[in-house]
Amino acid sequence: MQKNIILPEIADNVTSALIGSILVSVGDQVSFDQSIVEVETDKATSVIPSPYAGRVVEILVERGDELPIGGAIAVIAIETSVGEIEEEQAQEVAEVEPQIEDKPIDVDVVKRAPVEASAPVAVPSSEVPKGNKVLVPASPSVRRLARELGVAIELVEGTGPRQRISTDDVKKYAKSLIQTGAPQSGPMVQHQPLPDFGAWGEVRTEAFNRIREITAQSMTQSWQTIPQVTHFDQADITDFEAFRKKDALKAKSPADKLTVTAVLVKVIALALQRFEKFNASIDMVNKQVVYKSYYHVGIAVDTPHGLLVPVVKDADQKNIRTIGAEMNELALKAREKKITPAEMSGGNFTISNLGGLGGTNFTPIVYAPQVAILGVSRARIKPVLVDGEWQPRLIMPLSLSYDHRLIDGAESARFLRWICEALENPLKLLL
Ligand code: CAO
């Protein structure tokens, strides 16, 4: 039997997507959930998996095509022995196009000349997104349920294949909001209407983009559900900065330079190994703490379209130069809107370094379900009394916001002091 693989609903209000790399060829044998094609929307790049196992009979799109949701991507001759999960999956996808036929349906494809600047990112199959925070994999009925319950589907953790969100996931998330007394995001949050600012002068309105919408929701949720405290300290980075500057002279390209943030990522990963609570999440529903044995560090990146937080995975196992190169690549991808949801998921702790821009101190907001975030402000030369003598030293202000339900004040002071001492005396890291 032949089936069309159609473009499923990708996210709310997304009506079409641009076809990127096509990852299969006619005649290929594909397995259930194998990546078929990359697609790009104005929000992010995603990979569409096959809802069936079978042989590709025809590919109906080309790179650069704009395909409406529900449009056919390819025709597949499916195996009769599709498993239970495949059937379930196929049914979910079929909901997008109820009149799905056994032969190709006509596709309203808008042909576009390939434009390099907006070309979708080539994601090697080894890096195929598994998590999805911006473009969420969920069937229309699941989305409908989330809308009805007033749940922001982007915040729901999917437990299905490729983190697909099921009705149970949505119900569980909604239940947890009720049990923890968290404010429901999305439509159930009661916002007061604004006054008519036009009465006092000229105004201009601009609709939220998706990043702003998600940021607004997650910040509100974090602020309203996490009793957070910010603890301040400062590190004397005179010696570390002298080393960094000297090392920069040897760098073959700007990308090889050690950056402040890359060093911080490494120091944080090692600190998280020693202070396991800071690498944990608090589960109020089941009244337990989830300790993680991996050390993934998120970095707040300022982009023209809003704040994005790519994640350096397993930072404890990487050297600082590798972290720096990876971080530069992730920050570039984030700024060019080429970052994938998988590259932004799984973080245990976040660093927000505003030092390149200025400021003396700030209080970052914990990025739930993480329990702490480090704010870094601009290092400045300050007079410091060393062995009874005033010396000009380079001092970097650090602020640690933490979830006070899990972390006590003394623990935060010890954690941040350890970080300061590691920056002041890197030998400490070897001990
Ligand atoms: N103190 C003093 N100087 C600092 C510094 C600090 N804390 N952090 C960076 N700098 C310096 C760098 O050394 C660099 O100078 P040189 O070229 O002489 O080396 C310059 O400032 C620019 O650095 P950068 O910001 O590009 O540094 P980075 O690579 O370490 O940081 C990144 C990368 C992604 C963290 C940064 O580009 C960025 O986006 N920061 C903003 C994060 C943000 O928006 N946070 C707020 C989130 S909450 O709304």
CSV table of C-alpha atoms and ligand atoms in Angstrom, one decimal:
chain,number,residue,atom,x,y,z
A,1,MET,CA,0.0,0.0,0.0
A,2,GLN,CA,1.2,3.5,-0.8
A,3,LYS,CA,0.9,6.4,1.6
A,4,ASN,CA,1.8,10.1,1.4
A,5,ILE,CA,4.2,11.5,4.0
A,6,ILE,CA,2.7,14.9,4.7
A,7,LEU,CA,4.0,18.0,6.4
A,8,PRO,CA,2.5,17.8,9.9
A,9,GLU,CA,1.5,20.7,12.0
A,10,ILE,CA,4.8,22.1,13.3
A,11,ALA,CA,3.7,24.9,15.7
A,12,ASP,CA,0.7,27.1,16.3
A,13,ASN,CA,0.1,29.7,13.6
A,14,VAL,CA,2.7,28.1,11.3
A,15,THR,CA,0.9,27.5,8.0
A,16,SER,CA,3.8,26.5,5.7
A,17,ALA,CA,7.5,25.7,5.8
A,18,LEU,CA,10.4,26.0,3.5
A,19,ILE,CA,11.9,22.7,2.3
A,20,GLY,CA,15.6,22.3,3.1
A,21,SER,CA,17.8,19.3,2.6
A,22,ILE,CA,16.0,16.2,1.5
A,23,LEU,CA,17.5,13.3,3.4
A,24,VAL,CA,16.2,10.3,1.5
A,25,SER,CA,16.1,9.3,-2.2
A,26,VAL,CA,13.7,7.4,-4.3
A,27,GLY,CA,14.2,3.7,-3.7
A,28,ASP,CA,15.5,4.1,-0.2
A,29,GLN,CA,14.2,1.8,2.5
A,30,VAL,CA,13.3,4.0,5.4
A,31,SER,CA,12.4,3.0,9.0
A,32,PHE,CA,9.7,4.5,11.2
A,33,ASP,CA,10.8,7.9,12.6
A,34,GLN,CA,13.7,8.2,10.2
A,35,SER,CA,14.4,11.8,9.1
A,36,ILE,CA,13.0,12.5,5.7
A,37,VAL,CA,13.5,16.2,5.2
A,38,GLU,CA,14.6,19.3,6.9
A,39,VAL,CA,12.2,22.2,7.0
A,40,GLU,CA,12.6,25.8,8.0
A,41,THR,CA,10.0,28.3,9.2
A,42,ASP,CA,10.5,31.8,10.3
A,43,LYS,CA,11.0,30.4,13.8
A,44,ALA,CA,13.5,27.6,13.5
A,45,THR,CA,14.7,24.6,11.6
A,46,SER,CA,13.2,21.2,12.2
A,47,VAL,CA,13.4,17.7,10.8
A,48,ILE,CA,10.3,15.8,9.7
A,49,PRO,CA,10.4,12.1,10.6
A,50,SER,CA,8.7,9.3,8.6
A,51,PRO,CA,5.5,8.1,10.2
A,52,TYR,CA,5.9,4.8,8.3
A,53,ALA,CA,8.5,2.2,7.5
A,54,GLY,CA,8.8,1.4,3.8
A,55,ARG,CA,10.3,2.2,0.5
A,56,VAL,CA,10.4,5.8,-0.9
A,57,VAL,CA,8.5,5.7,-4.2
A,58,GLU,CA,8.4,9.3,-5.1
A,59,ILE,CA,9.7,12.6,-3.7
A,60,LEU,CA,7.2,15.4,-4.4
A,61,VAL,CA,9.2,18.5,-3.2
A,62,GLU,CA,12.5,20.2,-3.9
A,63,ARG,CA,14.8,22.2,-1.8
A,64,GLY,CA,13.5,25.8,-1.7
A,65,ASP,CA,9.8,24.8,-2.1
A,66,GLU,CA,7.3,26.3,0.3
A,67,LEU,CA,4.9,23.6,1.3
A,68,PRO,CA,1.7,24.2,3.2
A,69,ILE,CA,1.0,22.2,6.3
A,70,GLY,CA,-0.7,19.0,5.2
A,71,GLY,CA,1.0,19.1,1.8
A,72,ALA,CA,2.7,15.9,0.6
A,73,ILE,CA,6.4,15.5,0.9
A,74,ALA,CA,6.9,12.0,-0.5
A,75,VAL,CA,5.1,8.8,-1.4
A,76,ILE,CA,6.1,5.7,0.5
A,77,ALA,CA,5.2,2.0,-0.2
A,78,ILE,CA,4.6,0.9,3.3
A,79,GLU,CA,5.3,-2.5,4.8
A,80,THR,CA,2.4,-4.6,5.8
A,81,SER,CA,4.1,-5.4,9.1
A,82,VAL,CA,4.1,-1.9,10.6
A,83,GLY,CA,4.3,-2.2,14.3
A,84,GLU,CA,1.9,-1.0,16.8
A,85,ILE,CA,3.8,2.2,17.5
A,86,GLU,CA,4.1,3.0,13.8
A,87,GLU,CA,0.3,2.7,13.4
A,88,GLU,CA,-0.2,5.0,16.3
A,89,GLN,CA,2.3,7.4,14.9
A,90,ALA,CA,0.8,7.2,11.5
A,91,GLN,CA,-2.6,7.9,12.9
A,92,GLU,CA,-1.4,11.0,14.7
A,93,VAL,CA,0.2,12.4,11.6
A,94,ALA,CA,-2.8,11.5,9.5
A,95,GLU,CA,-4.9,13.8,11.7
A,96,VAL,CA,-3.3,16.7,9.9
A,97,GLU,CA,-4.8,15.5,6.6
A,98,PRO,CA,-7.9,13.5,7.3
A,99,GLN,CA,-8.6,12.9,3.6
A,100,ILE,CA,-5.2,11.3,3.2
A,101,GLU,CA,-5.3,9.0,0.1
A,102,ASP,CA,-3.3,6.0,-0.9
A,103,LYS,CA,-2.0,7.8,-4.0
A,104,PRO,CA,-0.2,11.2,-4.1
A,105,ILE,CA,-2.5,14.1,-3.5
A,106,ASP,CA,-2.1,17.4,-5.4
A,107,VAL,CA,0.3,19.7,-3.6
A,108,ASP,CA,0.1,23.4,-3.7
A,109,VAL,CA,3.8,24.1,-3.8
A,110,VAL,CA,5.2,27.6,-4.2
A,111,LYS,CA,8.5,27.4,-6.0
A,112,ARG,CA,11.2,29.7,-4.8
A,113,ALA,CA,14.6,30.3,-6.2
A,114,PRO,CA,17.1,29.0,-3.7
A,115,VAL,CA,18.3,31.9,-1.6
A,116,GLU,CA,21.5,31.2,0.3
A,117,ALA,CA,20.9,33.6,3.2
A,118,SER,CA,17.6,31.9,4.1
A,119,ALA,CA,18.6,28.4,3.2
A,120,PRO,CA,17.8,25.9,5.8
A,121,VAL,CA,20.6,24.6,8.0
A,122,ALA,CA,22.1,21.3,6.9
A,123,VAL,CA,21.7,19.2,10.0
A,124,PRO,CA,23.7,15.9,9.7
A,125,SER,CA,21.6,13.0,10.7
A,126,SER,CA,23.9,12.5,13.7
A,127,GLU,CA,22.7,15.9,14.9
A,128,VAL,CA,19.1,15.4,14.1
A,129,PRO,CA,17.1,17.4,16.8
A,130,LYS,CA,15.7,15.1,19.5
A,131,GLY,CA,14.3,17.8,21.7
A,132,ASN,CA,12.0,20.5,20.6
A,133,LYS,CA,11.2,23.6,22.5
A,134,VAL,CA,10.3,26.0,19.8
A,135,LEU,CA,8.9,23.8,17.1
A,136,VAL,CA,7.0,21.2,19.1
A,137,PRO,CA,6.2,17.8,17.8
A,138,ALA,CA,2.6,17.2,18.6
A,139,SER,CA,-0.5,16.2,16.7
A,140,PRO,CA,-3.4,18.6,16.2
A,141,SER,CA,-5.6,16.9,18.7
A,142,VAL,CA,-2.8,17.3,21.3
A,143,ARG,CA,-2.4,20.9,20.4
A,144,ARG,CA,-6.1,21.4,20.7
A,145,LEU,CA,-6.2,19.9,24.1
A,146,ALA,CA,-3.3,22.1,25.2
A,147,ARG,CA,-5.1,25.2,23.9
A,148,GLU,CA,-8.3,24.1,25.7
A,149,LEU,CA,-6.4,23.7,29.0
A,150,GLY,CA,-4.6,26.9,28.5
A,151,VAL,CA,-1.2,25.2,28.5
A,152,ALA,CA,1.7,26.6,26.5
A,153,ILE,CA,2.6,23.5,24.5
A,154,GLU,CA,6.2,24.7,24.1
A,155,LEU,CA,6.7,24.1,27.9
A,156,VAL,CA,5.4,20.5,27.9
A,157,GLU,CA,8.1,17.8,28.0
A,158,GLY,CA,7.3,15.2,25.3
A,159,THR,CA,7.8,11.6,26.3
A,160,GLY,CA,7.2,9.9,22.9
A,161,PRO,CA,9.7,9.2,20.2
A,162,ARG,CA,11.7,12.3,19.3
A,163,GLN,CA,10.1,13.9,22.4
A,164,ARG,CA,6.7,13.9,20.7
A,165,ILE,CA,4.1,15.3,23.0
A,166,SER,CA,1.1,13.1,23.8
A,167,THR,CA,-2.3,13.9,25.4
A,168,ASP,CA,-1.0,12.3,28.6
A,169,ASP,CA,2.1,14.7,28.6
A,170,VAL,CA,-0.2,17.7,28.3
A,171,LYS,CA,-2.5,16.4,31.1
A,172,LYS,CA,0.4,15.6,33.3
A,173,TYR,CA,1.9,19.1,32.8
A,174,ALA,CA,-1.5,20.8,33.4
A,175,LYS,CA,-1.9,18.7,36.6
A,176,SER,CA,1.6,19.8,37.8
A,177,LEU,CA,0.7,23.4,37.3
A,178,ILE,CA,-2.4,23.0,39.4
A,179,GLN,CA,-0.6,21.0,42.1
A,180,THR,CA,2.3,23.5,42.3
A,181,GLY,CA,0.0,26.5,42.2
A,182,ALA,CA,1.9,27.7,39.2
A,183,PRO,CA,0.2,30.3,37.1
A,184,GLN,CA,-1.0,28.8,33.8
A,185,SER,CA,0.8,30.2,30.9
A,186,GLY,CA,-0.9,31.2,27.8
A,187,PRO,CA,-4.5,32.1,27.7
A,188,MET,CA,-5.3,31.4,31.3
A,189,VAL,CA,-3.0,34.1,32.6
A,190,GLN,CA,-5.2,37.1,33.3
A,191,HIS,CA,-3.6,40.3,32.0
A,192,GLN,CA,-5.0,43.7,32.5
A,193,PRO,CA,-5.8,45.6,29.4
A,194,LEU,CA,-3.5,48.6,28.8
A,195,PRO,CA,-4.7,52.2,28.9
A,196,ASP,CA,-5.1,54.0,25.5
A,197,PHE,CA,-1.5,55.4,25.2
A,198,GLY,CA,-2.6,57.0,21.9
A,199,ALA,CA,-4.5,59.5,24.0
A,200,TRP,CA,-1.2,61.1,25.1
A,201,GLY,CA,0.8,60.9,21.8
A,202,GLU,CA,1.7,58.8,18.8
A,203,VAL,CA,2.2,55.1,19.4
A,204,ARG,CA,3.3,52.1,17.4
A,205,THR,CA,2.5,48.5,18.1
A,206,GLU,CA,4.5,45.4,17.1
A,207,ALA,CA,3.3,41.8,17.5
A,208,PHE,CA,5.4,39.5,19.7
A,209,ASN,CA,7.6,37.2,17.6
A,210,ARG,CA,7.6,33.6,18.8
A,211,ILE,CA,10.8,34.0,20.8
A,212,ARG,CA,9.4,37.0,22.7
A,213,GLU,CA,6.2,35.0,23.4
A,214,ILE,CA,8.1,32.0,24.8
A,215,THR,CA,10.5,34.2,26.7
A,216,ALA,CA,7.5,36.1,28.3
A,217,GLN,CA,5.8,32.9,29.3
A,218,SER,CA,8.9,31.2,30.7
A,219,MET,CA,10.1,34.3,32.6
A,220,THR,CA,6.6,34.9,34.1
A,221,GLN,CA,6.4,31.2,35.2
A,222,SER,CA,9.9,31.3,36.7
A,223,TRP,CA,9.3,34.6,38.5
A,224,GLN,CA,5.9,33.5,39.9
A,225,THR,CA,6.8,30.0,40.9
A,226,ILE,CA,10.5,30.1,42.1
A,227,PRO,CA,11.3,31.8,45.3
A,228,GLN,CA,14.6,33.1,44.2
A,229,VAL,CA,17.4,34.9,45.9
A,230,THR,CA,20.5,36.5,44.3
A,231,HIS,CA,23.8,36.2,46.0
A,232,PHE,CA,26.8,38.4,45.0
A,233,ASP,CA,30.5,37.9,45.0
A,234,GLN,CA,33.5,39.0,42.9
A,235,ALA,CA,36.5,37.3,41.5
A,236,ASP,CA,40.0,38.8,41.0
A,237,ILE,CA,40.7,37.9,37.4
A,238,THR,CA,43.9,39.9,37.0
A,239,ASP,CA,46.1,36.9,36.5
A,240,PHE,CA,43.6,35.0,34.4
A,241,GLU,CA,43.1,38.0,32.2
A,242,ALA,CA,46.8,38.5,31.7
A,243,PHE,CA,47.1,34.9,30.7
A,244,ARG,CA,44.1,35.2,28.3
A,245,LYS,CA,45.5,38.3,26.7
A,246,LYS,CA,49.0,36.6,26.2
A,247,ASP,CA,47.3,33.5,24.8
A,248,ALA,CA,45.3,35.6,22.4
A,249,LEU,CA,48.5,36.8,20.7
A,250,LYS,CA,49.2,33.2,19.8
A,251,ALA,CA,45.7,32.6,18.4
A,252,LYS,CA,45.7,32.0,14.6
A,253,SER,CA,42.2,33.4,14.2
A,254,PRO,CA,39.7,35.3,16.4
A,255,ALA,CA,37.8,32.0,16.8
A,256,ASP,CA,40.8,30.5,18.6
A,257,LYS,CA,40.9,33.1,21.3
A,258,LEU,CA,40.1,32.0,24.8
A,259,THR,CA,37.0,33.9,25.8
A,260,VAL,CA,35.8,34.8,29.3
A,261,THR,CA,32.5,32.9,28.8
A,262,ALA,CA,34.3,29.7,27.6
A,263,VAL,CA,36.4,29.7,30.7
A,264,LEU,CA,33.3,30.3,32.8
A,265,VAL,CA,31.5,27.4,31.2
A,266,LYS,CA,34.4,25.0,32.1
A,267,VAL,CA,34.6,26.3,35.6
A,268,ILE,CA,30.9,26.0,36.1
A,269,ALA,CA,30.8,22.4,34.8
A,270,LEU,CA,33.5,21.5,37.3
A,271,ALA,CA,31.6,23.4,40.1
A,272,LEU,CA,28.4,21.5,39.2
A,273,GLN,CA,30.2,18.2,39.7
A,274,ARG,CA,31.2,19.3,43.2
A,275,PHE,CA,27.9,20.9,44.2
A,276,GLU,CA,25.4,18.5,42.9
A,277,LYS,CA,22.3,20.5,44.0
A,278,PHE,CA,23.1,23.2,41.5
A,279,ASN,CA,22.9,20.6,38.8
A,280,ALA,CA,19.6,19.3,40.0
A,281,SER,CA,15.9,20.1,39.4
A,282,ILE,CA,13.2,20.3,42.0
A,283,ASP,CA,10.1,18.1,41.4
A,284,MET,CA,7.3,19.6,43.4
A,285,VAL,CA,4.7,17.2,42.0
A,286,ASN,CA,6.5,14.1,43.3
A,287,LYS,CA,8.2,15.9,46.2
A,288,GLN,CA,11.7,14.9,45.1
A,289,VAL,CA,14.9,16.2,43.7
A,290,VAL,CA,16.2,15.1,40.4
A,291,TYR,CA,20.1,14.9,40.4
A,292,LYS,CA,21.7,14.7,36.9
A,293,SER,CA,25.0,13.0,36.2
A,294,TYR,CA,25.7,15.0,33.1
A,295,TYR,CA,26.9,18.6,32.9
A,296,HIS,CA,25.3,20.6,30.2
A,297,VAL,CA,25.7,24.4,30.5
A,298,GLY,CA,23.4,26.9,28.8
A,299,ILE,CA,24.7,30.3,27.7
A,300,ALA,CA,22.4,33.3,27.3
A,301,VAL,CA,23.0,34.8,23.8
A,302,ASP,CA,21.8,38.2,22.8
A,303,THR,CA,20.4,38.0,19.3
A,304,PRO,CA,18.5,40.5,17.1
A,305,HIS,CA,15.3,38.5,17.5
A,306,GLY,CA,15.6,38.0,21.3
A,307,LEU,CA,17.3,36.0,24.0
A,308,LEU,CA,18.3,32.4,23.1
A,309,VAL,CA,20.0,29.9,25.3
A,310,PRO,CA,22.1,27.4,23.4
A,311,VAL,CA,23.6,24.6,25.5
A,312,VAL,CA,27.2,23.3,25.6
A,313,LYS,CA,26.7,19.6,26.3
A,314,ASP,CA,29.1,17.6,28.5
A,315,ALA,CA,31.2,20.7,29.3
A,316,ASP,CA,33.0,18.8,32.0
A,317,GLN,CA,34.6,16.6,29.4
A,318,LYS,CA,35.7,19.3,26.9
A,319,ASN,CA,38.7,21.5,27.0
A,320,ILE,CA,38.3,25.3,27.1
A,321,ARG,CA,39.2,25.8,23.5
A,322,THR,CA,36.7,23.2,22.3
A,323,ILE,CA,34.1,24.8,24.5
A,324,GLY,CA,35.0,28.2,23.0
A,325,ALA,CA,34.8,27.0,19.4
A,326,GLU,CA,31.4,25.3,20.1
A,327,MET,CA,30.1,28.3,21.9
A,328,ASN,CA,31.0,30.6,19.0
A,329,GLU,CA,29.3,28.3,16.6
A,330,LEU,CA,26.2,28.0,18.7
A,331,ALA,CA,26.0,31.8,19.3
A,332,LEU,CA,26.4,32.4,15.5
A,333,LYS,CA,23.7,29.9,14.7
A,334,ALA,CA,21.4,31.5,17.3
A,335,ARG,CA,22.0,35.0,15.8
A,336,GLU,CA,21.4,33.7,12.3
A,337,LYS,CA,18.3,31.8,13.4
A,338,LYS,CA,19.8,28.5,12.5
A,339,ILE,CA,19.9,27.0,15.9
A,340,THR,CA,17.9,23.8,16.3
A,341,PRO,CA,15.7,23.1,19.3
A,342,ALA,CA,18.0,20.2,20.3
A,343,GLU,CA,20.9,22.6,20.6
A,344,MET,CA,18.9,24.6,23.1
A,345,SER,CA,17.6,21.8,25.2
A,346,GLY,CA,19.0,19.8,28.1
A,347,GLY,CA,20.8,22.6,30.0
A,348,ASN,CA,21.3,22.1,33.8
A,349,PHE,CA,22.6,25.6,34.6
A,350,THR,CA,22.8,28.9,32.7
A,351,ILE,CA,25.5,31.6,32.4
A,352,SER,CA,24.5,35.1,31.4
A,353,ASN,CA,27.5,37.2,30.6
A,354,LEU,CA,26.7,40.9,30.1
A,355,GLY,CA,30.3,41.9,30.8
A,356,GLY,CA,31.0,42.6,27.1
A,357,LEU,CA,28.3,45.3,27.3
A,358,GLY,CA,28.8,46.9,30.7
A,359,GLY,CA,27.0,47.1,34.0
A,360,THR,CA,28.1,46.7,37.5
A,361,ASN,CA,25.7,44.0,38.7
A,362,PHE,CA,22.4,42.5,37.8
A,363,THR,CA,20.0,39.8,39.1
A,364,PRO,CA,19.3,37.1,36.5
A,365,ILE,CA,16.1,35.0,36.7
A,366,VAL,CA,16.5,31.3,37.2
A,367,TYR,CA,15.6,29.4,34.0
A,368,ALA,CA,13.2,26.7,35.2
A,369,PRO,CA,13.4,23.8,35.7
A,370,GLN,CA,17.0,24.7,36.4
A,371,VAL,CA,17.7,25.9,39.9
A,372,ALA,CA,20.4,28.5,39.5
A,373,ILE,CA,21.9,30.9,37.0
A,374,LEU,CA,25.1,32.9,37.0
A,375,GLY,CA,25.1,36.6,36.0
A,376,VAL,CA,28.4,38.0,35.0
A,377,SER,CA,29.1,41.8,34.8
A,378,ARG,CA,31.9,43.8,33.5
A,379,ALA,CA,35.3,43.3,35.1
A,380,ARG,CA,36.9,46.6,36.1
A,381,ILE,CA,40.2,47.7,37.6
A,382,LYS,CA,39.7,48.4,41.4
A,383,PRO,CA,42.1,49.2,44.2
A,384,VAL,CA,42.6,46.1,46.3
A,385,LEU,CA,44.6,45.7,49.5
A,386,VAL,CA,47.1,43.0,48.9
A,387,ASP,CA,49.6,42.2,51.8
A,388,GLY,CA,48.9,45.7,53.2
A,389,GLU,CA,49.5,47.4,49.9
A,390,TRP,CA,46.9,48.9,47.5
A,391,GLN,CA,47.2,47.3,44.1
A,392,PRO,CA,45.2,47.8,40.9
A,393,ARG,CA,43.4,44.5,40.3
A,394,LEU,CA,40.8,43.4,37.7
A,395,ILE,CA,37.7,42.5,39.6
A,396,MET,CA,34.7,40.7,38.0
A,397,PRO,CA,31.3,41.0,39.7
A,398,LEU,CA,29.3,37.7,39.8
A,399,SER,CA,25.7,37.3,40.8
A,400,LEU,CA,24.1,33.9,41.4
A,401,SER,CA,20.3,33.6,41.5
A,402,TYR,CA,19.1,30.4,43.0
A,403,ASP,CA,15.9,28.5,43.8
A,404,HIS,CA,15.6,28.9,47.6
A,405,ARG,CA,13.3,25.9,47.8
A,406,LEU,CA,16.3,23.7,47.2
A,407,ILE,CA,19.4,25.7,47.8
A,408,ASP,CA,20.2,27.4,51.1
A,409,GLY,CA,22.0,30.7,51.4
A,410,ALA,CA,25.1,29.2,52.8
A,411,GLU,CA,25.3,26.7,49.9
A,412,SER,CA,25.0,29.4,47.4
A,413,ALA,CA,27.8,31.4,49.2
A,414,ARG,CA,30.1,28.3,49.1
A,415,PHE,CA,29.3,27.5,45.5
A,416,LEU,CA,30.0,31.0,44.3
A,417,ARG,CA,33.1,31.4,46.4
A,418,TRP,CA,34.4,28.1,44.9
A,419,ILE,CA,33.9,29.6,41.4
A,420,CYS,CA,35.7,32.8,42.4
A,421,GLU,CA,38.6,30.9,43.8
A,422,ALA,CA,38.8,28.7,40.7
A,423,LEU,CA,39.0,31.8,38.5
A,424,GLU,CA,41.6,33.4,40.8
A,425,ASN,CA,43.7,30.2,41.2
A,426,PRO,CA,43.0,27.7,38.4
A,427,LEU,CA,45.3,25.2,40.1
A,428,LYS,CA,42.4,24.6,42.4
A,429,LEU,CA,40.7,22.8,39.5
A,430,LEU,CA,43.4,20.2,39.5
A,431,LEU,CA,43.0,19.4,43.2
B,1,CAO,N1,34.1,41.6,31.9
B,1,CAO,C1,34.9,42.3,31.1
B,1,CAO,N2,35.1,42.1,29.8
B,1,CAO,C2,34.3,41.1,29.2
B,1,CAO,C3,33.5,40.3,30.0
B,1,CAO,C4,33.4,40.5,31.4
B,1,CAO,N3,32.6,39.8,32.2
B,1,CAO,N4,32.9,39.3,29.2
B,1,CAO,C5,33.4,39.6,28.0
B,1,CAO,N5,34.2,40.6,28.0
B,1,CAO,C6,35.0,41.2,26.9
B,1,CAO,C7,35.6,40.1,26.1
B,1,CAO,O1,36.8,39.7,26.6
B,1,CAO,C8,35.7,40.7,24.7
B,1,CAO,O2,36.9,41.6,24.7
B,1,CAO,P1,38.2,41.1,23.8
B,1,CAO,O3,37.7,41.1,22.4
B,1,CAO,O4,39.1,42.2,24.2
B,1,CAO,O5,38.6,39.8,24.3
B,1,CAO,C9,34.5,41.6,24.6
B,1,CAO,O6,34.1,41.8,26.0
B,1,CAO,C10,33.3,41.0,23.9
B,1,CAO,O7,33.1,39.8,24.5
B,1,CAO,P2,31.8,38.9,24.2
B,1,CAO,O8,30.6,39.4,24.9
B,1,CAO,O9,31.7,38.5,22.7
B,1,CAO,O10,32.4,37.7,25.0
B,1,CAO,P3,32.1,36.2,25.1
B,1,CAO,O11,32.6,35.5,23.8
B,1,CAO,O12,32.8,35.8,26.3
B,1,CAO,O13,30.5,36.1,25.2
B,1,CAO,C11,28.2,35.7,24.6
B,1,CAO,C12,29.7,35.4,24.3
B,1,CAO,C13,27.4,34.8,23.8
B,1,CAO,C14,27.9,35.4,26.1
B,1,CAO,C15,28.0,37.2,24.4
B,1,CAO,O14,28.3,37.5,23.1
B,1,CAO,C16,26.5,37.6,24.7
B,1,CAO,O15,25.6,37.4,23.8
B,1,CAO,N6,26.3,38.2,25.8
B,1,CAO,C17,25.0,38.7,26.2
B,1,CAO,C18,24.2,37.7,27.1
B,1,CAO,C19,22.8,38.3,27.5
B,1,CAO,O16,22.1,38.8,26.7
B,1,CAO,N7,22.5,38.1,28.7
B,1,CAO,C20,21.3,38.6,29.3
B,1,CAO,C21,20.3,37.4,29.4
B,1,CAO,S1,19.0,37.9,30.4
B,1,CAO,O17,18.2,38.9,29.5
